[in-house]
Every structure is written in C-alpha cells, then in structure tokens.
Short mmCIF file of C-alpha atoms and ligand atoms in Angstrom, two decimals:
data_model
loop_
_atom_site.label_atom_id
_atom_site.label_comp_id
_atom_site.label_asym_id
_atom_site.label_seq_id
_atom_site.Cartn_x
_atom_site.Cartn_y
_atom_site.Cartn_z
CA MET A 918 7.38 10.29 0.92
CA PRO A 919 10.99 9.49 1.31
CA GLY A 920 12.29 5.71 -0.57
CA ILE A 921 11.73 2.45 0.97
CA PRO A 922 14.21 -0.20 0.78
CA MET A 923 15.52 -1.25 -2.68
CA ARG A 924 15.10 -4.92 -4.17
CA ASN A 925 17.33 -4.68 -7.39
CA GLY A 926 18.94 -1.30 -7.90
CA GLY A 927 20.37 -2.22 -11.47
CA ALA A 928 19.47 -0.84 -14.79
CA LYS A 929 16.54 -3.44 -15.62
CA ALA A 930 13.90 -5.17 -13.52
CA ARG A 931 11.23 -7.85 -14.30
CA ILE A 932 7.35 -7.10 -13.46
CA ALA A 933 4.49 -9.14 -13.18
CA VAL A 934 1.23 -7.43 -13.98
CA ILE A 935 -1.91 -8.95 -12.17
CA PRO A 936 -4.89 -6.08 -13.70
CA GLY A 937 -7.45 -7.91 -11.92
CA ASP A 938 -11.26 -7.42 -11.85
CA GLY A 939 -13.06 -4.12 -12.33
CA ILE A 940 -11.25 -1.23 -11.77
CA GLY A 941 -8.26 -2.82 -11.80
CA ALA A 942 -7.71 -3.62 -15.27
CA GLU A 943 -9.21 -0.10 -15.92
CA VAL A 944 -6.17 1.95 -13.97
CA THR A 945 -3.61 -0.73 -14.19
CA PRO A 946 -2.53 -0.13 -18.47
CA GLU A 947 -2.40 3.69 -16.94
CA ALA A 948 0.47 2.87 -14.40
CA VAL A 949 1.87 0.98 -16.96
CA LYS A 950 2.06 3.70 -19.62
CA VAL A 951 3.09 6.37 -17.24
CA LEU A 952 6.23 3.89 -16.28
CA LYS A 953 6.92 3.39 -19.85
CA ALA A 954 6.98 7.20 -20.15
CA VAL A 955 9.62 7.37 -17.47
CA CYS A 956 11.96 4.76 -18.46
CA ALA A 957 11.85 5.82 -21.57
CA PRO A 958 14.17 8.89 -21.48
CA ALA A 959 16.44 7.11 -18.98
CA SER A 960 18.54 4.46 -19.12
CA ARG A 961 16.26 2.11 -17.48
CA THR A 962 14.29 -0.51 -18.57
CA LEU A 963 11.35 -2.26 -17.06
CA GLU A 964 9.93 -5.62 -18.80
CA PHE A 965 6.10 -6.28 -18.39
CA VAL A 966 4.63 -9.73 -18.46
CA GLU A 967 0.53 -9.69 -17.57
CA PHE A 968 -1.48 -12.09 -15.88
CA ASP A 969 -5.48 -12.57 -16.22
CA TRP A 970 -5.58 -14.38 -13.00
CA GLY A 971 -9.36 -12.97 -11.24
CA ALA A 972 -12.96 -13.04 -11.87
CA ASP A 973 -13.05 -14.40 -15.33
CA LYS A 974 -10.37 -16.57 -15.07
CA PHE A 975 -11.48 -18.32 -11.74
CA LEU A 976 -15.19 -18.13 -13.71
CA ARG A 977 -13.72 -19.77 -16.56
CA GLU A 978 -11.64 -22.54 -15.38
CA GLY A 979 -12.17 -22.97 -11.72
CA VAL A 980 -8.16 -21.20 -11.21
CA THR A 981 -7.14 -18.87 -8.72
CA LEU A 982 -3.61 -18.88 -8.09
CA PRO A 983 -2.36 -21.38 -10.69
CA LEU A 984 0.17 -23.99 -9.40
CA GLY A 985 3.47 -22.85 -9.67
CA ALA A 986 2.86 -19.22 -9.70
CA VAL A 987 4.65 -18.04 -6.28
CA GLU A 988 7.95 -20.04 -7.06
CA MET A 989 7.28 -18.45 -10.35
CA LEU A 990 6.87 -14.67 -9.25
CA ARG A 991 9.45 -15.19 -6.79
CA ASP A 992 11.87 -16.54 -8.74
CA GLU A 993 11.69 -14.62 -11.89
CA PHE A 994 10.26 -11.40 -11.01
CA ASP A 995 11.30 -8.52 -9.17
CA ALA A 996 7.71 -6.86 -8.17
CA ILE A 997 4.58 -7.09 -9.21
CA LEU A 998 2.51 -4.80 -9.93
CA PHE A 999 -1.50 -5.43 -8.67
CA GLY A 1000 -5.01 -3.71 -9.45
CA ALA A 1001 -7.97 -5.26 -7.88
CA LEU A 1002 -9.90 -7.90 -6.96
CA GLY A 1003 -13.45 -7.97 -6.01
CA ASP A 1004 -16.39 -9.35 -8.55
CA PRO A 1005 -20.05 -9.24 -7.71
CA ARG A 1006 -20.25 -12.67 -9.49
CA VAL A 1007 -17.78 -14.22 -7.16
CA LEU A 1008 -20.23 -14.04 -3.77
CA SER A 1009 -17.87 -15.87 -1.67
CA ASN A 1010 -14.49 -13.45 -3.32
CA GLN A 1011 -12.60 -16.75 -2.60
CA HIS A 1012 -10.71 -15.63 -5.38
CA ALA A 1013 -9.37 -12.96 -4.04
CA ALA A 1014 -8.37 -14.78 -0.96
CA ASP A 1015 -6.55 -16.93 -2.87
CA ILE A 1016 -4.69 -14.69 -4.91
CA LEU A 1017 -4.12 -11.65 -2.90
CA LEU A 1018 -3.88 -12.94 0.50
CA GLY A 1019 -2.06 -16.00 -0.75
CA LEU A 1020 0.53 -14.23 -2.25
CA ARG A 1021 1.51 -11.89 1.20
CA PHE A 1022 1.09 -14.87 3.01
CA LYS A 1023 3.52 -16.94 0.41
CA LEU A 1024 5.52 -14.73 -0.65
CA ASP A 1025 5.75 -13.72 3.25
CA LEU A 1026 5.26 -9.60 2.56
CA TYR A 1027 5.39 -9.03 5.54
CA VAL A 1028 5.11 -5.23 5.64
CA ASN A 1029 2.22 -3.39 4.39
CA ALA A 1030 3.08 0.34 3.62
CA ARG A 1031 0.79 2.71 3.45
CA PRO A 1032 1.94 6.69 3.11
CA VAL A 1033 -0.66 9.17 3.81
CA GLU A 1034 0.77 12.11 1.52
CA LEU A 1035 -1.56 15.37 0.90
CA LEU A 1036 -0.52 15.93 -2.55
CA HIS A 1037 -2.64 19.34 -3.59
CA ASP A 1038 -4.38 21.46 -0.48
CA ARG A 1039 -7.52 21.26 -1.71
CA LEU A 1040 -8.01 17.51 -1.36
CA THR A 1041 -8.18 17.36 2.23
CA PRO A 1042 -11.13 17.61 4.26
CA LEU A 1043 -9.66 19.00 7.12
CA ARG A 1044 -10.00 22.64 7.76
CA ASP A 1045 -6.69 24.80 7.41
CA ARG A 1046 -4.39 21.73 6.92
CA THR A 1047 -1.65 21.94 3.80
CA GLU A 1048 0.60 19.66 1.80
CA LYS A 1049 3.44 20.21 4.89
CA ASP A 1050 0.62 18.72 7.80
CA ILE A 1051 0.08 15.27 6.24
CA ARG A 1052 2.95 13.55 5.39
CA LEU A 1053 3.44 10.14 7.43
CA ILE A 1054 3.36 6.37 6.58
CA VAL A 1055 1.73 3.73 8.08
CA PHE A 1056 3.42 0.54 8.46
CA ARG A 1057 0.42 -2.32 9.10
CA GLU A 1058 1.86 -5.79 9.95
CA ASN A 1059 0.66 -7.81 6.84
CA THR A 1060 0.96 -11.48 7.88
CA GLU A 1061 -0.47 -12.55 10.88
CA GLY A 1062 -3.28 -10.84 13.25
CA LEU A 1063 -6.73 -11.19 12.92
CA TYR A 1064 -6.24 -12.24 8.74
CA VAL A 1065 -4.70 -15.45 9.55
CA GLY A 1066 -7.88 -17.28 9.28
CA VAL A 1067 -7.54 -19.60 12.00
CA GLY A 1068 -10.77 -19.97 13.43
CA GLY A 1069 -14.58 -21.46 13.44
CA THR A 1070 -18.01 -21.46 14.37
CA PHE A 1071 -19.81 -23.88 16.44
CA LYS A 1072 -23.88 -24.61 16.10
CA GLN A 1073 -23.99 -22.63 12.99
CA GLY A 1074 -27.41 -21.16 12.29
CA THR A 1075 -28.98 -21.82 15.21
CA PRO A 1076 -30.06 -19.43 18.16
CA ASP A 1077 -26.71 -21.25 20.60
CA GLU A 1078 -24.21 -20.35 17.10
CA ILE A 1079 -20.60 -19.06 18.24
CA ALA A 1080 -17.66 -17.72 16.22
CA VAL A 1081 -14.46 -18.11 16.78
CA GLN A 1082 -11.79 -15.73 14.90
CA GLU A 1083 -7.78 -15.90 16.40
CA ASP A 1084 -5.39 -12.96 16.68
CA VAL A 1085 -2.67 -14.80 16.33
CA ASN A 1086 0.84 -12.82 16.78
CA SER A 1087 4.16 -13.79 16.94
CA ARG A 1088 7.35 -12.75 18.37
CA LYS A 1089 9.11 -12.52 15.24
CA GLY A 1090 6.35 -11.21 13.43
CA VAL A 1091 5.74 -8.34 15.69
CA GLU A 1092 9.33 -7.76 16.10
CA ARG A 1093 9.87 -7.49 12.10
CA ILE A 1094 7.36 -4.89 11.65
CA ILE A 1095 8.95 -2.61 14.17
CA ARG A 1096 12.14 -2.97 13.33
CA TYR A 1097 11.26 -2.04 9.86
CA ALA A 1098 9.60 0.90 11.44
CA PHE A 1099 12.48 2.01 13.30
CA GLU A 1100 14.93 1.43 10.41
CA TYR A 1101 12.69 3.17 7.89
CA ALA A 1102 12.86 6.37 9.86
CA ARG A 1103 16.58 6.38 10.47
CA GLU A 1104 16.93 5.37 7.03
CA ASN A 1105 14.78 8.16 5.41
CA GLY A 1106 15.97 11.32 8.36
CA LEU A 1107 12.29 10.61 9.87
CA LYS A 1108 12.46 11.55 13.80
CA ARG A 1109 9.22 9.79 15.32
CA VAL A 1110 7.68 6.43 15.46
CA CYS A 1111 4.58 5.68 16.72
CA MET A 1112 3.36 2.18 17.95
CA SER A 1113 -0.41 1.39 18.09
CA ASP A 1114 -2.29 -1.26 19.84
CA LYS A 1115 -5.02 -1.88 22.51
CA SER A 1116 -2.99 -3.64 24.67
CA ASN A 1117 -5.38 -2.19 27.70
CA ALA A 1118 -7.93 -4.35 26.35
CA MET A 1119 -6.05 -7.54 24.18
CA THR A 1120 -3.68 -7.74 27.12
CA PHE A 1121 -2.39 -11.30 25.58
CA ALA A 1122 -1.58 -10.53 21.95
CA HIS A 1123 -0.99 -6.52 22.38
CA GLY A 1124 1.12 -7.21 25.44
CA LEU A 1125 3.39 -9.01 23.41
CA TRP A 1126 3.37 -5.53 21.06
CA GLN A 1127 4.23 -3.51 23.95
CA ARG A 1128 6.99 -5.64 25.66
CA VAL A 1129 8.52 -6.21 21.63
CA PHE A 1130 8.15 -2.30 21.36
CA LYS A 1131 9.96 -1.18 24.39
CA GLU A 1132 12.86 -3.39 23.96
CA VAL A 1133 13.18 -2.61 20.21
CA ARG A 1134 12.69 1.19 20.43
CA GLN A 1135 15.93 0.99 22.76
CA GLU A 1136 18.29 0.53 19.85
CA TYR A 1137 16.80 3.44 18.06
CA THR A 1138 17.36 6.26 20.65
CA ASP A 1139 18.00 8.99 17.84
CA ILE A 1140 13.97 8.26 17.32
CA ASP A 1141 11.23 9.74 19.30
CA SER A 1142 9.46 6.31 19.69
CA ARG A 1143 5.90 6.79 21.11
CA HIS A 1144 3.04 4.32 22.12
CA LEU A 1145 -0.59 5.46 21.87
CA PHE A 1146 -3.85 3.28 22.11
CA ILE A 1147 -5.82 2.65 18.19
CA ASP A 1148 -9.06 4.37 19.60
CA THR A 1149 -6.68 8.03 20.85
CA LEU A 1150 -4.67 7.02 17.51
CA ALA A 1151 -7.91 7.35 15.49
CA MET A 1152 -8.43 10.79 17.83
CA GLU A 1153 -5.73 12.07 16.94
CA ILE A 1154 -4.89 11.49 13.59
CA VAL A 1155 -7.49 13.44 12.21
CA ARG A 1156 -6.61 16.96 15.34
CA ASP A 1157 -3.63 17.19 14.29
CA PRO A 1158 -1.56 14.79 11.85
CA ARG A 1159 1.04 17.02 12.09
CA GLN A 1160 2.57 14.74 15.06
CA PHE A 1161 3.35 11.31 12.65
CA ASP A 1162 5.97 10.49 10.47
CA VAL A 1163 5.92 6.67 10.85
CA ILE A 1164 3.15 4.52 12.18
CA VAL A 1165 3.75 0.88 12.98
CA THR A 1166 1.03 -1.38 13.71
CA CYS A 1167 -1.33 -4.76 13.49
CA ASN A 1168 -2.41 -6.17 10.56
CA LEU A 1169 -6.25 -5.10 11.65
CA PHE A 1170 -5.79 -1.20 13.05
CA GLY A 1171 -3.02 -0.68 9.93
CA ASP A 1172 -6.19 -2.09 7.61
CA ILE A 1173 -8.85 1.02 9.66
CA ILE A 1174 -6.06 3.60 9.95
CA SER A 1175 -4.58 3.86 6.22
CA ASP A 1176 -8.52 4.35 5.33
CA LEU A 1177 -9.17 6.76 7.43
CA GLY A 1178 -5.18 8.49 6.41
CA ALA A 1179 -6.41 8.01 2.99
CA GLN A 1180 -9.23 9.99 3.13
CA LEU A 1181 -7.08 12.70 4.83
CA ALA A 1182 -5.14 12.91 2.00
CA GLY A 1183 -7.75 12.89 -1.11
CA GLY A 1184 -9.57 9.95 -0.90
CA LEU A 1185 -9.27 6.58 -2.38
CA GLY A 1186 -8.30 6.98 -5.61
CA LEU A 1187 -5.45 8.49 -4.74
CA ALA A 1188 -4.02 5.80 -2.30
CA PRO A 1189 -0.87 3.84 -3.05
CA SER A 1190 0.16 0.84 -1.09
CA GLY A 1191 3.10 -1.25 -1.04
CA ASN A 1192 3.16 -5.74 0.03
CA ILE A 1193 6.64 -6.02 1.03
CA HIS A 1194 9.35 -8.22 1.96
CA PRO A 1195 12.91 -6.09 1.34
CA GLY A 1196 15.44 -7.56 -0.88
CA ARG A 1197 12.96 -9.76 -1.90
CA THR A 1198 9.68 -9.45 -4.54
CA SER A 1199 7.34 -7.23 -3.57
CA LEU A 1200 3.62 -6.24 -4.69
CA PHE A 1201 2.22 -3.30 -5.27
CA GLU A 1202 -1.28 -2.33 -5.72
CA PRO A 1203 -3.72 1.10 -5.11
CA VAL A 1204 -5.84 0.94 -1.42
CA HIS A 1205 -8.71 1.10 -3.38
CA GLY A 1206 -11.05 -2.59 -4.34
CA SER A 1207 -12.65 -3.13 -7.82
CA ALA A 1208 -14.95 -0.97 -7.22
CA PRO A 1209 -18.06 -2.83 -9.80
CA ASN A 1210 -19.92 0.47 -9.39
CA ILE A 1211 -17.99 2.75 -11.56
CA THR A 1212 -16.27 -0.21 -13.83
CA GLY A 1213 -16.95 0.17 -17.35
CA LYS A 1214 -17.77 3.72 -17.05
CA GLY A 1215 -14.19 5.48 -18.01
CA THR A 1216 -13.97 7.08 -14.65
CA ALA A 1217 -11.63 5.13 -12.65
CA ASN A 1218 -9.11 7.16 -11.26
CA PRO A 1219 -5.53 5.93 -11.86
CA LEU A 1220 -3.86 7.93 -9.88
CA GLY A 1221 -3.85 5.61 -6.76
CA SER A 1222 -2.49 3.05 -9.11
CA VAL A 1223 0.07 5.64 -10.70
CA LEU A 1224 1.52 6.15 -6.86
CA THR A 1225 1.50 2.99 -6.11
CA SER A 1226 4.29 2.41 -9.26
CA ALA A 1227 6.11 5.42 -8.04
CA MET A 1228 6.32 2.76 -4.60
CA MET A 1229 7.10 0.22 -7.17
CA VAL A 1230 10.24 1.82 -8.51
CA GLU A 1231 11.74 3.15 -5.57
CA PHE A 1232 11.72 -0.18 -3.83
CA LEU A 1233 13.82 -0.82 -7.04
CA GLY A 1234 15.73 1.74 -5.97
CA TRP A 1235 15.33 3.89 -8.69
CA LYS A 1236 14.49 7.50 -7.01
CA THR A 1237 14.48 9.65 -9.87
CA GLU A 1238 11.59 7.85 -11.46
CA ALA A 1239 9.61 7.28 -8.70
CA ALA A 1240 9.99 11.63 -7.76
CA ALA A 1241 9.78 12.47 -11.34
CA ILE A 1242 6.00 10.20 -11.41
CA ARG A 1243 5.41 12.03 -7.92
CA THR A 1244 5.52 15.48 -9.50
CA ALA A 1245 4.13 14.17 -12.70
CA VAL A 1246 0.99 13.96 -10.19
CA ARG A 1247 1.13 16.71 -8.37
CA ALA A 1248 1.28 18.46 -11.55
CA ALA A 1249 -1.89 16.72 -12.82
CA LEU A 1250 -3.73 18.11 -9.67
CA ARG A 1251 -2.81 21.46 -9.99
CA GLU A 1252 -4.01 21.61 -13.34
CA ASN A 1253 -7.21 19.61 -12.59
CA SER A 1254 -6.28 17.07 -14.99
CA VAL A 1255 -7.89 14.41 -13.15
CA THR A 1256 -11.32 12.57 -13.15
CA PRO A 1257 -14.67 12.90 -11.39
CA ASP A 1258 -14.04 11.89 -8.01
CA LEU A 1259 -11.31 14.73 -7.91
CA GLY A 1260 -13.19 17.17 -9.75
CA GLY A 1261 -11.69 16.83 -12.74
CA LYS A 1262 -13.56 15.50 -16.32
CA LYS A 1263 -11.19 13.75 -17.50
CA ASN A 1264 -11.36 9.89 -18.01
CA THR A 1265 -9.09 7.04 -16.61
CA ALA A 1266 -7.39 7.07 -20.30
CA GLU A 1267 -7.05 10.63 -20.94
CA VAL A 1268 -5.50 11.20 -17.16
CA GLY A 1269 -2.54 8.44 -18.36
CA ASP A 1270 -1.82 10.17 -21.68
CA TRP A 1271 -1.18 13.65 -19.85
CA LEU A 1272 0.63 12.17 -17.43
CA ALA A 1273 3.06 10.68 -19.73
CA ARG A 1274 3.05 14.05 -22.08
CA PHE A 1275 4.25 16.00 -18.86
CA MET A 1276 6.88 13.42 -18.42
CA GLU A 1277 7.89 13.57 -21.56
CA LYS A 1278 7.97 17.37 -21.93
CA SER A 1279 9.86 17.05 -18.11
CA SER A 1280 12.36 14.94 -19.63
CA HIS A 1281 13.43 17.38 -22.73
CA ALA A 1282 14.34 19.95 -20.59
CA GLN A 1283 15.87 18.40 -17.56
CA PRO A 1284 16.33 14.62 -18.57
CA PHE A 1285 16.00 12.55 -15.59
CA LYS A 1286 19.08 10.88 -15.20
P1 ATP B 354 -13.16 -3.71 -2.42
O1 ATP B 354 -12.71 -4.56 -3.42
O2 ATP B 354 -12.30 -3.17 -1.43
O3 ATP B 354 -14.22 -4.56 -1.25
P2 ATP B 354 -15.09 -1.57 -3.47
O4 ATP B 354 -14.62 -1.70 -4.95
O5 ATP B 354 -16.50 -1.59 -3.73
O6 ATP B 354 -14.49 -2.46 -2.51
P3 ATP B 354 -13.00 0.42 -3.10
O7 ATP B 354 -12.35 -0.09 -4.33
O8 ATP B 354 -13.08 -0.04 -1.43
O9 ATP B 354 -14.40 -0.55 -3.53
O10 ATP B 354 -14.38 2.16 -3.28
C1 ATP B 354 -15.19 2.64 -2.89
C2 ATP B 354 -16.16 3.39 -3.54
O11 ATP B 354 -15.00 3.79 -3.64
C3 ATP B 354 -15.90 2.92 -4.90
O12 ATP B 354 -17.20 1.86 -4.79
C4 ATP B 354 -16.28 3.88 -5.76
O13 ATP B 354 -17.54 4.49 -5.84
C5 ATP B 354 -14.84 4.63 -5.40
N1 ATP B 354 -13.46 4.65 -5.45
C6 ATP B 354 -12.71 3.63 -4.89
N2 ATP B 354 -11.74 3.68 -6.22
C7 ATP B 354 -11.51 4.41 -6.95
C8 ATP B 354 -11.08 5.18 -8.13
N3 ATP B 354 -9.90 4.96 -8.14
N4 ATP B 354 -11.42 6.01 -8.28
C9 ATP B 354 -12.77 6.42 -8.74
N5 ATP B 354 -13.60 5.99 -7.40
C10 ATP B 354 -12.96 5.64 -7.02
#
C-alpha cells in the first residue's frame, strides 16, 4: 500500500508500546521483534517504551488511562504501537473505552486508515480474484459520528424504554477526513476516491457529508471522485473490488466496511490499521481485538500487528523499512510460515522469529539503506 504522510522523517523515533490484553500482549512483542530486525542494518533507531495499561492494571489499581498520559504521549513520542484491549473479567469494557477511545479522541486522531491489500491469492474468499484485484484503503472518520457517546435512555428497564444515540457530524470533522482522502490519493498516484454515506435516509447528518464532498471534490479534478450509498458500496466491494482505490466514510460505516475488507484480504489476523493525525503522535493497531478464546494458546497470528508496524514506520517516513517488512510478510505467506488460522503450523513467536531471520538474510544480500 502506498505511503501515508509522515510524522518524523528523521533517523530516530520514540515509540510508546501498549500491548494491552489477551492476544494483544502476544502479538505486539513480535511486531517489536520485527521492527528491531528491520532497523538493525539501517541507520535508524527506534526507542521503545512499554506501558502496562490494560485490564490487569485496571483490576489491580482501578486505573485506565493514567493522569497526564495523553500529554506525555503527545509530547514525548512519535507514535504508539498498540495491541488490543478487552477482557472477559471487565464486563463494562470501561478500560478499553477509556484507553483506546480516549486516545483516539484526546489525541484527535481523526483518520482511521485501514488498508485492504491481498498479499497472497489463496487468502481471499472471492473466487478468481488475485493480488492485483484487491488493493484499496478505507479512511474512516475516527472522532465523531455515532461513537461520541452522546445519548441516553429514558424509562430504562420498563416496557416504555427509549434509547437515543446521537450521530454527531461537524463541518470541520467531515471536511478534514474527505480532504485527507483526496490528498492521500493525489500524493500516492491513486486515481479514484469513493465517498460513502446514507444521505438518502440520514438526510441531516449525511446531507452534510454530501455538501462537503461536492465542494471539496472541485479542488481535486485530477481525481475521479464518486459517491455510493453504503449499502451499494457493501455489494460492489464484494462484486468487484477492483473498482476502488480510496474509500472515505463515517465512523460507523468505516468500522463495518473495513472489517468486510479485512475478510476479502485474508481475515482479521492479517489486517492492520492506523489512527492518524497528520504530523502528530499517532496510534497504530491491528484491527483484531484481544480474542480471549485463543489467548495463551500461542496460536495468535502476529502478521496483523507486524503489518501495522509497517504502517507505523511509513508514518515516520521510513518507506524502505516499511517495504522490507511487507516483503517479509509476503514471503512468510508464500512459504506458509504462518499460524494455524492461515493454514500454517507455526506459533506466534516462531512467525516473528522467521520474519526477523528473513530480514536479516535479505539485508545481507541487499542492505535496506
Ligand atoms: P473485540 O476485542 O473486538 O471485542 P474479540 O477479541 O472477541 O473482539 P476479534 O479480535 O474481533 O475478537 O476476533 C474474532 C475472532 O477471530 C477471535 O475470537 C479469534 O478466534 C479470531 N482472531 C482474531 N484475531 C486473530 C489473530 N491475530 N490470530 C488468530 N485468530 C484471530
């Protein structure tokens, strides 16, 4: 997937590592292992500082996102490598909401970038589709919409109960994500941007998306821009994913359509994502959650986290390293050096070791820098 705008561009970067719960704590060390391997032969230095925020800390100390954490991350780190949050012992999932949604909102990470890239033909459930057919990126608005937590219930627990959840869309919020999608397309030589909404039913909220889209697209006449209602997009992306380069949509629809996209490209175990504010400290996480059902078994697929780390170094401006990580992942898929969910026999750490060794060998053959 072509590059995402950079934060740092220098030779050194500080990374906050938040492995979190469940398989987050199992896959994140593998991504760090791979990052260390890719940086070793290059004149790049990554400094990792790990934070133990998650269910254990919450249950032990009652702390979710510690006081001053947001400012510390914002001022002292270039990026955050995140695992996953979610634990059956915390039914409210309060720690996950405070930490992950807290960071997304408080760091104003308004772009949720979710590449959908098929890395090996055998991984797509679509018949007769190959790597060259499935290569797009979804930009999901990440700070507004139905996820802002505005709403309430009335007469809860009675037969007359009413629940209201507000969909909040600001002119500023809609414009910046749409503009980002066009800028990304232009910077990366991509020719097509598709904005998706449900403005035929959600006339107020998505009427705003329509108006802003029509205005902004006039500044990007070099890009082929198009609109699809979200239900049509869901059909079209399955029928023929070749139609799409860049998709931009609201928080809820982006959540859903990017998971659909993840399945087209091999499933949750492989899907990376970035929560980005261009030029500011941004957060990178695999799309999958903490997966308690497989935690502790050693079967968690670390490739989603590893591909996430490639997005992160791309954000730092380190394109060669990002490409080297993706090359290694492609090689692992080709040689079936993968976990059982992808049909392999390796455990989580063995996949990380294999990738690190692959990069070590490739860097001897042809140094990354
Ligand atoms: P959430 O934390 O988002 O509520 P979850 O942790 O229950 O969700 P997901 O991460 O969404 O679940 O994944 C659903 C299922 O997919 C998992 O229970 C697991 O079986 C499988 N899965 C997800 N990620 C991976 C992975 N990295 N490796 C192998 N299997 C995975």
